[in-house]
mmCIF file with all atom_site columns, C-alpha atoms in Angstrom:
data_model
loop_
_atom_site.group_PDB
_atom_site.id
_atom_site.type_symbol
_atom_site.label_atom_id
_atom_site.label_alt_id
_atom_site.label_comp_id
_atom_site.label_asym_id
_atom_site.label_entity_id
_atom_site.label_seq_id
_atom_site.pdbx_PDB_ins_code
_atom_site.Cartn_x
_atom_site.Cartn_y
_atom_site.Cartn_z
_atom_site.occupancy
_atom_site.B_iso_or_equiv
_atom_site.pdbx_formal_charge
_atom_site.auth_seq_id
_atom_site.auth_comp_id
_atom_site.auth_asym_id
_atom_site.auth_atom_id
_atom_site.pdbx_PDB_model_num
ATOM 1   C CA . MET A 1 1   ? -34.246 -23.007 -18.509 1.00 42.00 ? 1   MET A CA 1
ATOM 2   C CA . ALA A 1 2   ? -33.081 -24.629 -15.256 1.00 43.00 ? 2   ALA A CA 1
ATOM 3   C CA . PRO A 1 3   ? -29.394 -24.849 -16.342 1.00 38.00 ? 3   PRO A CA 1
ATOM 4   C CA . ARG A 1 4   ? -29.447 -21.183 -17.347 1.00 37.00 ? 4   ARG A CA 1
ATOM 5   C CA . LEU A 1 5   ? -31.014 -20.196 -14.022 1.00 34.00 ? 5   LEU A CA 1
ATOM 6   C CA . ALA A 1 6   ? -28.387 -22.244 -12.176 1.00 34.00 ? 6   ALA A CA 1
ATOM 7   C CA . CYS A 1 7   ? -25.632 -20.476 -14.117 1.00 33.00 ? 7   CYS A CA 1
ATOM 8   C CA . LEU A 1 8   ? -27.062 -17.034 -13.303 1.00 31.00 ? 8   LEU A CA 1
ATOM 9   C CA . LEU A 1 9   ? -27.379 -17.990 -9.651  1.00 32.00 ? 9   LEU A CA 1
ATOM 10  C CA . ALA A 1 10  ? -23.750 -19.140 -9.591  1.00 33.00 ? 10  ALA A CA 1
ATOM 11  C CA . LEU A 1 11  ? -22.614 -15.841 -11.143 1.00 32.00 ? 11  LEU A CA 1
ATOM 12  C CA . ALA A 1 12  ? -24.643 -13.864 -8.607  1.00 33.00 ? 12  ALA A CA 1
ATOM 13  C CA . MET A 1 13  ? -23.102 -15.844 -5.737  1.00 33.00 ? 13  MET A CA 1
ATOM 14  C CA . ALA A 1 14  ? -19.604 -15.260 -7.136  1.00 32.00 ? 14  ALA A CA 1
ATOM 15  C CA . ALA A 1 15  ? -20.274 -11.520 -7.299  1.00 31.00 ? 15  ALA A CA 1
ATOM 16  C CA . ILE A 1 16  ? -21.350 -11.520 -3.655  1.00 30.00 ? 16  ILE A CA 1
ATOM 17  C CA . VAL A 1 17  ? -18.161 -13.310 -2.616  1.00 32.00 ? 17  VAL A CA 1
ATOM 18  C CA . VAL A 1 18  ? -15.913 -10.976 -4.651  1.00 32.00 ? 18  VAL A CA 1
ATOM 19  C CA . ALA A 1 19  ? -17.566 -7.673  -3.716  1.00 33.00 ? 19  ALA A CA 1
ATOM 20  C CA . PRO A 1 20  ? -16.340 -7.391  -0.090  1.00 35.00 ? 20  PRO A CA 1
ATOM 21  C CA . CYS A 1 21  ? -12.729 -7.943  -1.141  1.00 41.00 ? 21  CYS A CA 1
ATOM 22  C CA . THR A 1 22  ? -12.920 -5.254  -3.823  1.00 47.00 ? 22  THR A CA 1
ATOM 23  C CA . ALA A 1 23  ? -14.631 -2.850  -1.444  1.00 50.00 ? 23  ALA A CA 1
ATOM 24  C CA . GLN A 1 24  ? -11.722 -3.184  0.990   1.00 82.00 ? 24  GLN A CA 1
ATOM 25  C CA . ASN A 1 25  ? -9.115  -2.291  -1.635  1.00 94.00 ? 25  ASN A CA 1
ATOM 26  C CA . SER A 1 26  ? -10.531 0.691   -3.500  1.00 97.00 ? 26  SER A CA 1
ATOM 27  C CA . PRO A 1 27  ? -8.382  3.774   -4.111  1.00 98.00 ? 27  PRO A CA 1
ATOM 28  C CA . GLN A 1 28  ? -10.115 5.507   -1.194  1.00 98.00 ? 28  GLN A CA 1
ATOM 29  C CA . ASP A 1 29  ? -9.225  2.573   1.079   1.00 98.00 ? 29  ASP A CA 1
ATOM 30  C CA . TYR A 1 30  ? -5.566  3.444   0.477   1.00 98.00 ? 30  TYR A CA 1
ATOM 31  C CA . VAL A 1 31  ? -5.941  7.237   0.470   1.00 98.00 ? 31  VAL A CA 1
ATOM 32  C CA . ASP A 1 32  ? -7.947  7.577   3.706   1.00 98.00 ? 32  ASP A CA 1
ATOM 33  C CA . PRO A 1 33  ? -5.465  5.908   6.114   1.00 98.00 ? 33  PRO A CA 1
ATOM 34  C CA . HIS A 1 34  ? -2.581  7.759   4.448   1.00 98.00 ? 34  HIS A CA 1
ATOM 35  C CA . ASN A 1 35  ? -4.366  11.053  4.995   1.00 98.00 ? 35  ASN A CA 1
ATOM 36  C CA . ALA A 1 36  ? -5.258  10.201  8.586   1.00 98.00 ? 36  ALA A CA 1
ATOM 37  C CA . ALA A 1 37  ? -1.573  9.564   9.376   1.00 98.00 ? 37  ALA A CA 1
ATOM 38  C CA . ARG A 1 38  ? -0.575  12.726  7.532   1.00 98.00 ? 38  ARG A CA 1
ATOM 39  C CA . ALA A 1 39  ? -3.170  14.863  9.322   1.00 98.00 ? 39  ALA A CA 1
ATOM 40  C CA . ASP A 1 40  ? -1.905  13.490  12.632  1.00 98.00 ? 40  ASP A CA 1
ATOM 41  C CA . VAL A 1 41  ? 1.434   15.266  12.009  1.00 98.00 ? 41  VAL A CA 1
ATOM 42  C CA . GLY A 1 42  ? 0.048   18.315  10.201  1.00 98.00 ? 42  GLY A CA 1
ATOM 43  C CA . VAL A 1 43  ? 0.913   17.264  6.656   1.00 98.00 ? 43  VAL A CA 1
ATOM 44  C CA . GLY A 1 44  ? -1.430  17.938  3.739   1.00 98.00 ? 44  GLY A CA 1
ATOM 45  C CA . PRO A 1 45  ? -3.337  15.102  2.065   1.00 98.00 ? 45  PRO A CA 1
ATOM 46  C CA . VAL A 1 46  ? -2.356  12.837  -0.796  1.00 98.00 ? 46  VAL A CA 1
ATOM 47  C CA . SER A 1 47  ? -4.667  12.074  -3.686  1.00 98.00 ? 47  SER A CA 1
ATOM 48  C CA . TRP A 1 48  ? -5.017  9.070   -5.972  1.00 98.00 ? 48  TRP A CA 1
ATOM 49  C CA . ASP A 1 49  ? -3.160  9.291   -9.273  1.00 98.00 ? 49  ASP A CA 1
ATOM 50  C CA . ASP A 1 50  ? -4.122  6.859   -12.046 1.00 98.00 ? 50  ASP A CA 1
ATOM 51  C CA . THR A 1 51  ? -0.674  7.042   -13.684 1.00 98.00 ? 51  THR A CA 1
ATOM 52  C CA . VAL A 1 52  ? 1.090   6.195   -10.425 1.00 98.00 ? 52  VAL A CA 1
ATOM 53  C CA . ALA A 1 53  ? -1.493  3.445   -9.793  1.00 98.00 ? 53  ALA A CA 1
ATOM 54  C CA . ALA A 1 54  ? -0.862  1.954   -13.253 1.00 98.00 ? 54  ALA A CA 1
ATOM 55  C CA . TYR A 1 55  ? 2.847   1.786   -12.426 1.00 98.00 ? 55  TYR A CA 1
ATOM 56  C CA . ALA A 1 56  ? 2.082   0.098   -9.086  1.00 98.00 ? 56  ALA A CA 1
ATOM 57  C CA . GLN A 1 57  ? -0.259  -2.387  -10.794 1.00 98.00 ? 57  GLN A CA 1
ATOM 58  C CA . SER A 1 58  ? 2.347   -3.222  -13.419 1.00 98.00 ? 58  SER A CA 1
ATOM 59  C CA . TYR A 1 59  ? 4.976   -3.872  -10.772 1.00 98.00 ? 59  TYR A CA 1
ATOM 60  C CA . ALA A 1 60  ? 2.605   -5.884  -8.588  1.00 98.00 ? 60  ALA A CA 1
ATOM 61  C CA . ALA A 1 61  ? 1.851   -8.092  -11.603 1.00 98.00 ? 61  ALA A CA 1
ATOM 62  C CA . GLN A 1 62  ? 5.590   -8.680  -12.014 1.00 98.00 ? 62  GLN A CA 1
ATOM 63  C CA . ARG A 1 63  ? 5.889   -9.739  -8.356  1.00 97.00 ? 63  ARG A CA 1
ATOM 64  C CA . GLN A 1 64  ? 2.792   -11.961 -8.420  1.00 97.00 ? 64  GLN A CA 1
ATOM 65  C CA . GLY A 1 65  ? 4.830   -15.042 -9.298  1.00 96.00 ? 65  GLY A CA 1
ATOM 66  C CA . ASP A 1 66  ? 7.169   -14.839 -6.296  1.00 95.00 ? 66  ASP A CA 1
ATOM 67  C CA . CYS A 1 67  ? 5.793   -11.990 -4.139  1.00 94.00 ? 67  CYS A CA 1
ATOM 68  C CA . GLN A 1 68  ? 9.276   -11.111 -2.936  1.00 96.00 ? 68  GLN A CA 1
ATOM 69  C CA . LEU A 1 69  ? 9.651   -7.753  -1.231  1.00 97.00 ? 69  LEU A CA 1
ATOM 70  C CA . ILE A 1 70  ? 11.978  -6.323  -3.852  1.00 98.00 ? 70  ILE A CA 1
ATOM 71  C CA . HIS A 1 71  ? 11.692  -2.640  -4.713  1.00 98.00 ? 71  HIS A CA 1
ATOM 72  C CA . SER A 1 72  ? 11.114  -1.772  -8.352  1.00 98.00 ? 72  SER A CA 1
ATOM 73  C CA . GLY A 1 73  ? 13.852  0.837   -8.596  1.00 97.00 ? 73  GLY A CA 1
ATOM 74  C CA . GLY A 1 74  ? 11.397  2.964   -10.565 1.00 98.00 ? 74  GLY A CA 1
ATOM 75  C CA . PRO A 1 75  ? 10.690  6.686   -10.547 1.00 98.00 ? 75  PRO A CA 1
ATOM 76  C CA . TYR A 1 76  ? 8.408   6.719   -7.493  1.00 98.00 ? 76  TYR A CA 1
ATOM 77  C CA . GLY A 1 77  ? 8.739   6.281   -3.772  1.00 98.00 ? 77  GLY A CA 1
ATOM 78  C CA . GLU A 1 78  ? 7.512   2.884   -2.695  1.00 98.00 ? 78  GLU A CA 1
ATOM 79  C CA . ASN A 1 79  ? 6.153   0.895   0.221   1.00 98.00 ? 79  ASN A CA 1
ATOM 80  C CA . LEU A 1 80  ? 5.743   -2.867  -0.084  1.00 98.00 ? 80  LEU A CA 1
ATOM 81  C CA . PHE A 1 81  ? 3.692   -5.287  1.994   1.00 98.00 ? 81  PHE A CA 1
ATOM 82  C CA . TRP A 1 82  ? 3.423   -9.070  1.984   1.00 97.00 ? 82  TRP A CA 1
ATOM 83  C CA . GLY A 1 83  ? 0.807   -10.959 3.961   1.00 97.00 ? 83  GLY A CA 1
ATOM 84  C CA . SER A 1 84  ? 0.919   -14.722 4.331   1.00 96.00 ? 84  SER A CA 1
ATOM 85  C CA . ALA A 1 85  ? -1.672  -17.072 2.905   1.00 93.00 ? 85  ALA A CA 1
ATOM 86  C CA . GLY A 1 86  ? -4.783  -17.727 4.917   1.00 90.00 ? 86  GLY A CA 1
ATOM 87  C CA . ALA A 1 87  ? -5.885  -14.131 5.464   1.00 92.00 ? 87  ALA A CA 1
ATOM 88  C CA . ASP A 1 88  ? -7.620  -11.679 3.172   1.00 91.00 ? 88  ASP A CA 1
ATOM 89  C CA . TRP A 1 89  ? -5.043  -8.881  3.532   1.00 96.00 ? 89  TRP A CA 1
ATOM 90  C CA . SER A 1 90  ? -6.416  -5.478  2.599   1.00 97.00 ? 90  SER A CA 1
ATOM 91  C CA . ALA A 1 91  ? -5.369  -1.904  1.948   1.00 98.00 ? 91  ALA A CA 1
ATOM 92  C CA . SER A 1 92  ? -5.920  -1.018  5.592   1.00 97.00 ? 92  SER A CA 1
ATOM 93  C CA . ASP A 1 93  ? -3.677  -3.897  6.712   1.00 98.00 ? 93  ASP A CA 1
ATOM 94  C CA . ALA A 1 94  ? -0.815  -2.693  4.524   1.00 98.00 ? 94  ALA A CA 1
ATOM 95  C CA . VAL A 1 95  ? -1.097  1.008   5.354   1.00 98.00 ? 95  VAL A CA 1
ATOM 96  C CA . GLY A 1 96  ? -1.675  0.176   9.022   1.00 98.00 ? 96  GLY A CA 1
ATOM 97  C CA . SER A 1 97  ? 1.523   -1.864  9.042   1.00 98.00 ? 97  SER A CA 1
ATOM 98  C CA . TRP A 1 98  ? 3.520   1.034   7.619   1.00 98.00 ? 98  TRP A CA 1
ATOM 99  C CA . VAL A 1 99  ? 1.943   3.612   9.930   1.00 98.00 ? 99  VAL A CA 1
ATOM 100 C CA . SER A 1 100 ? 2.627   1.386   12.970  1.00 98.00 ? 100 SER A CA 1
ATOM 101 C CA . GLU A 1 101 ? 6.324   2.210   12.515  1.00 98.00 ? 101 GLU A CA 1
ATOM 102 C CA . LYS A 1 102 ? 5.581   5.716   13.846  1.00 98.00 ? 102 LYS A CA 1
ATOM 103 C CA . GLN A 1 103 ? 6.423   4.459   17.335  1.00 98.00 ? 103 GLN A CA 1
ATOM 104 C CA . TYR A 1 104 ? 10.039  3.998   16.221  1.00 98.00 ? 104 TYR A CA 1
ATOM 105 C CA . TYR A 1 105 ? 10.449  7.377   14.529  1.00 98.00 ? 105 TYR A CA 1
ATOM 106 C CA . ASP A 1 106 ? 12.034  10.266  16.472  1.00 98.00 ? 106 ASP A CA 1
ATOM 107 C CA . HIS A 1 107 ? 11.161  13.518  14.704  1.00 98.00 ? 107 HIS A CA 1
ATOM 108 C CA . ASP A 1 108 ? 13.630  15.549  16.819  1.00 97.00 ? 108 ASP A CA 1
ATOM 109 C CA . THR A 1 109 ? 16.594  13.514  15.556  1.00 97.00 ? 109 THR A CA 1
ATOM 110 C CA . ASN A 1 110 ? 14.959  12.457  12.271  1.00 98.00 ? 110 ASN A CA 1
ATOM 111 C CA . SER A 1 111 ? 15.960  8.875   12.966  1.00 97.00 ? 111 SER A CA 1
ATOM 112 C CA . CYS A 1 112 ? 14.576  5.445   13.805  1.00 98.00 ? 112 CYS A CA 1
ATOM 113 C CA . ALA A 1 113 ? 15.070  3.753   17.144  1.00 98.00 ? 113 ALA A CA 1
ATOM 114 C CA . GLU A 1 114 ? 18.121  1.513   17.083  1.00 98.00 ? 114 GLU A CA 1
ATOM 115 C CA . GLY A 1 115 ? 17.361  -1.843  15.492  1.00 98.00 ? 115 GLY A CA 1
ATOM 116 C CA . GLN A 1 116 ? 13.963  -0.688  14.208  1.00 98.00 ? 116 GLN A CA 1
ATOM 117 C CA . VAL A 1 117 ? 12.525  0.242   10.817  1.00 97.00 ? 117 VAL A CA 1
ATOM 118 C CA . CYS A 1 118 ? 10.520  3.408   10.236  1.00 98.00 ? 118 CYS A CA 1
ATOM 119 C CA . GLY A 1 119 ? 11.113  4.308   6.572   1.00 98.00 ? 119 GLY A CA 1
ATOM 120 C CA . HIS A 1 120 ? 7.708   3.036   5.503   1.00 98.00 ? 120 HIS A CA 1
ATOM 121 C CA . TYR A 1 121 ? 6.086   5.410   7.969   1.00 98.00 ? 121 TYR A CA 1
ATOM 122 C CA . THR A 1 122 ? 8.200   8.375   6.888   1.00 98.00 ? 122 THR A CA 1
ATOM 123 C CA . GLN A 1 123 ? 7.217   7.741   3.261   1.00 98.00 ? 123 GLN A CA 1
ATOM 124 C CA . VAL A 1 124 ? 3.522   7.705   4.212   1.00 98.00 ? 124 VAL A CA 1
ATOM 125 C CA . VAL A 1 125 ? 3.862   11.134  5.870   1.00 98.00 ? 125 VAL A CA 1
ATOM 126 C CA . TRP A 1 126 ? 6.466   12.653  3.530   1.00 98.00 ? 126 TRP A CA 1
ATOM 127 C CA . ARG A 1 127 ? 5.245   16.254  3.099   1.00 98.00 ? 127 ARG A CA 1
ATOM 128 C CA . ASP A 1 128 ? 6.281   16.575  -0.548  1.00 98.00 ? 128 ASP A CA 1
ATOM 129 C CA . SER A 1 129 ? 4.613   13.340  -1.708  1.00 98.00 ? 129 SER A CA 1
ATOM 130 C CA . THR A 1 130 ? 1.178   14.435  -2.884  1.00 98.00 ? 130 THR A CA 1
ATOM 131 C CA . ALA A 1 131 ? 0.013   11.584  -5.127  1.00 98.00 ? 131 ALA A CA 1
ATOM 132 C CA . ILE A 1 132 ? -0.232  7.859   -4.549  1.00 98.00 ? 132 ILE A CA 1
ATOM 133 C CA . GLY A 1 133 ? -1.199  4.794   -6.518  1.00 98.00 ? 133 GLY A CA 1
ATOM 134 C CA . CYS A 1 134 ? -1.443  1.332   -5.020  1.00 98.00 ? 134 CYS A CA 1
ATOM 135 C CA . ALA A 1 135 ? -2.083  -2.219  -6.151  1.00 98.00 ? 135 ALA A CA 1
ATOM 136 C CA . ARG A 1 136 ? -2.810  -5.598  -4.613  1.00 98.00 ? 136 ARG A CA 1
ATOM 137 C CA . VAL A 1 137 ? -2.285  -9.072  -6.086  1.00 97.00 ? 137 VAL A CA 1
ATOM 138 C CA . VAL A 1 138 ? -2.821  -12.551 -4.726  1.00 96.00 ? 138 VAL A CA 1
ATOM 139 C CA . CYS A 1 139 ? 0.455   -14.420 -5.057  1.00 96.00 ? 139 CYS A CA 1
ATOM 140 C CA . ASP A 1 140 ? 0.667   -17.466 -7.285  1.00 95.00 ? 140 ASP A CA 1
ATOM 141 C CA . ASN A 1 141 ? 0.230   -20.846 -5.597  1.00 86.00 ? 141 ASN A CA 1
ATOM 142 C CA . ASN A 1 142 ? -1.759  -19.137 -2.815  1.00 83.00 ? 142 ASN A CA 1
ATOM 143 C CA . ALA A 1 143 ? 1.479   -17.853 -1.256  1.00 90.00 ? 143 ALA A CA 1
ATOM 144 C CA . GLY A 1 144 ? -0.147  -14.762 0.225   1.00 96.00 ? 144 GLY A CA 1
ATOM 145 C CA . VAL A 1 145 ? -0.848  -11.212 -0.892  1.00 97.00 ? 145 VAL A CA 1
ATOM 146 C CA . PHE A 1 146 ? 1.511   -8.545  -2.271  1.00 98.00 ? 146 PHE A CA 1
ATOM 147 C CA . ILE A 1 147 ? 0.579   -4.864  -1.908  1.00 98.00 ? 147 ILE A CA 1
ATOM 148 C CA . ILE A 1 148 ? 2.486   -1.869  -3.217  1.00 98.00 ? 148 ILE A CA 1
ATOM 149 C CA . CYS A 1 149 ? 1.899   1.847   -2.834  1.00 98.00 ? 149 CYS A CA 1
ATOM 150 C CA . SER A 1 150 ? 3.897   4.203   -5.029  1.00 98.00 ? 150 SER A CA 1
ATOM 151 C CA . TYR A 1 151 ? 4.427   7.877   -4.135  1.00 99.00 ? 151 TYR A CA 1
ATOM 152 C CA . ASN A 1 152 ? 4.959   10.911  -6.323  1.00 98.00 ? 152 ASN A CA 1
ATOM 153 C CA . PRO A 1 153 ? 7.215   12.710  -5.798  1.00 98.00 ? 153 PRO A CA 1
ATOM 154 C CA . PRO A 1 154 ? 9.239   10.151  -3.860  1.00 98.00 ? 154 PRO A CA 1
ATOM 155 C CA . GLY A 1 155 ? 10.124  10.748  -0.227  1.00 98.00 ? 155 GLY A CA 1
ATOM 156 C CA . ASN A 1 156 ? 12.751  9.552   2.206   1.00 97.00 ? 156 ASN A CA 1
ATOM 157 C CA . VAL A 1 157 ? 15.432  11.913  0.962   1.00 96.00 ? 157 VAL A CA 1
ATOM 158 C CA . VAL A 1 158 ? 18.537  11.312  3.090   1.00 95.00 ? 158 VAL A CA 1
ATOM 159 C CA . GLY A 1 159 ? 19.120  14.109  5.565   1.00 94.00 ? 159 GLY A CA 1
ATOM 160 C CA . GLU A 1 160 ? 15.642  15.631  5.142   1.00 97.00 ? 160 GLU A CA 1
ATOM 161 C CA . SER A 1 161 ? 12.830  15.423  7.653   1.00 98.00 ? 161 SER A CA 1
ATOM 162 C CA . PRO A 1 162 ? 9.510   14.070  6.359   1.00 98.00 ? 162 PRO A CA 1
ATOM 163 C CA . TYR A 1 163 ? 7.547   16.956  7.946   1.00 97.00 ? 163 TYR A CA 1
#
């Protein structure tokens, strides 16, 4: 009986350790910060789409071995995030990173400040993107975390303003 009890205790402890990580990467943990950024500029909300999420999960699994920030070239818009080993990178870290590019985006000229990147931000707030699906994988050999959010329909159409 003691070995069985020890096994059950070990499983319970593992569940406690895993639960906080899962809770920080639920679909709503991706949707909420997207919608906050979108509301900030008067754009309607996005919702979670299981088909788009399955695509994101499939691509994240492909990148798990090297975690390189290479776009899939697939049918959806895409934002990628890589966080180095040693931190428990979450949905809010990835979306927060993309939204932080807002400071470099000039809506009047529909352009980024010289030498800066803001395309991740413009995809987050792209008015015509209404569905998202995201995925997170821990890179092989503890090389960090890879996160992808896919957007349907895709945004960042050249010459068009996101909102």
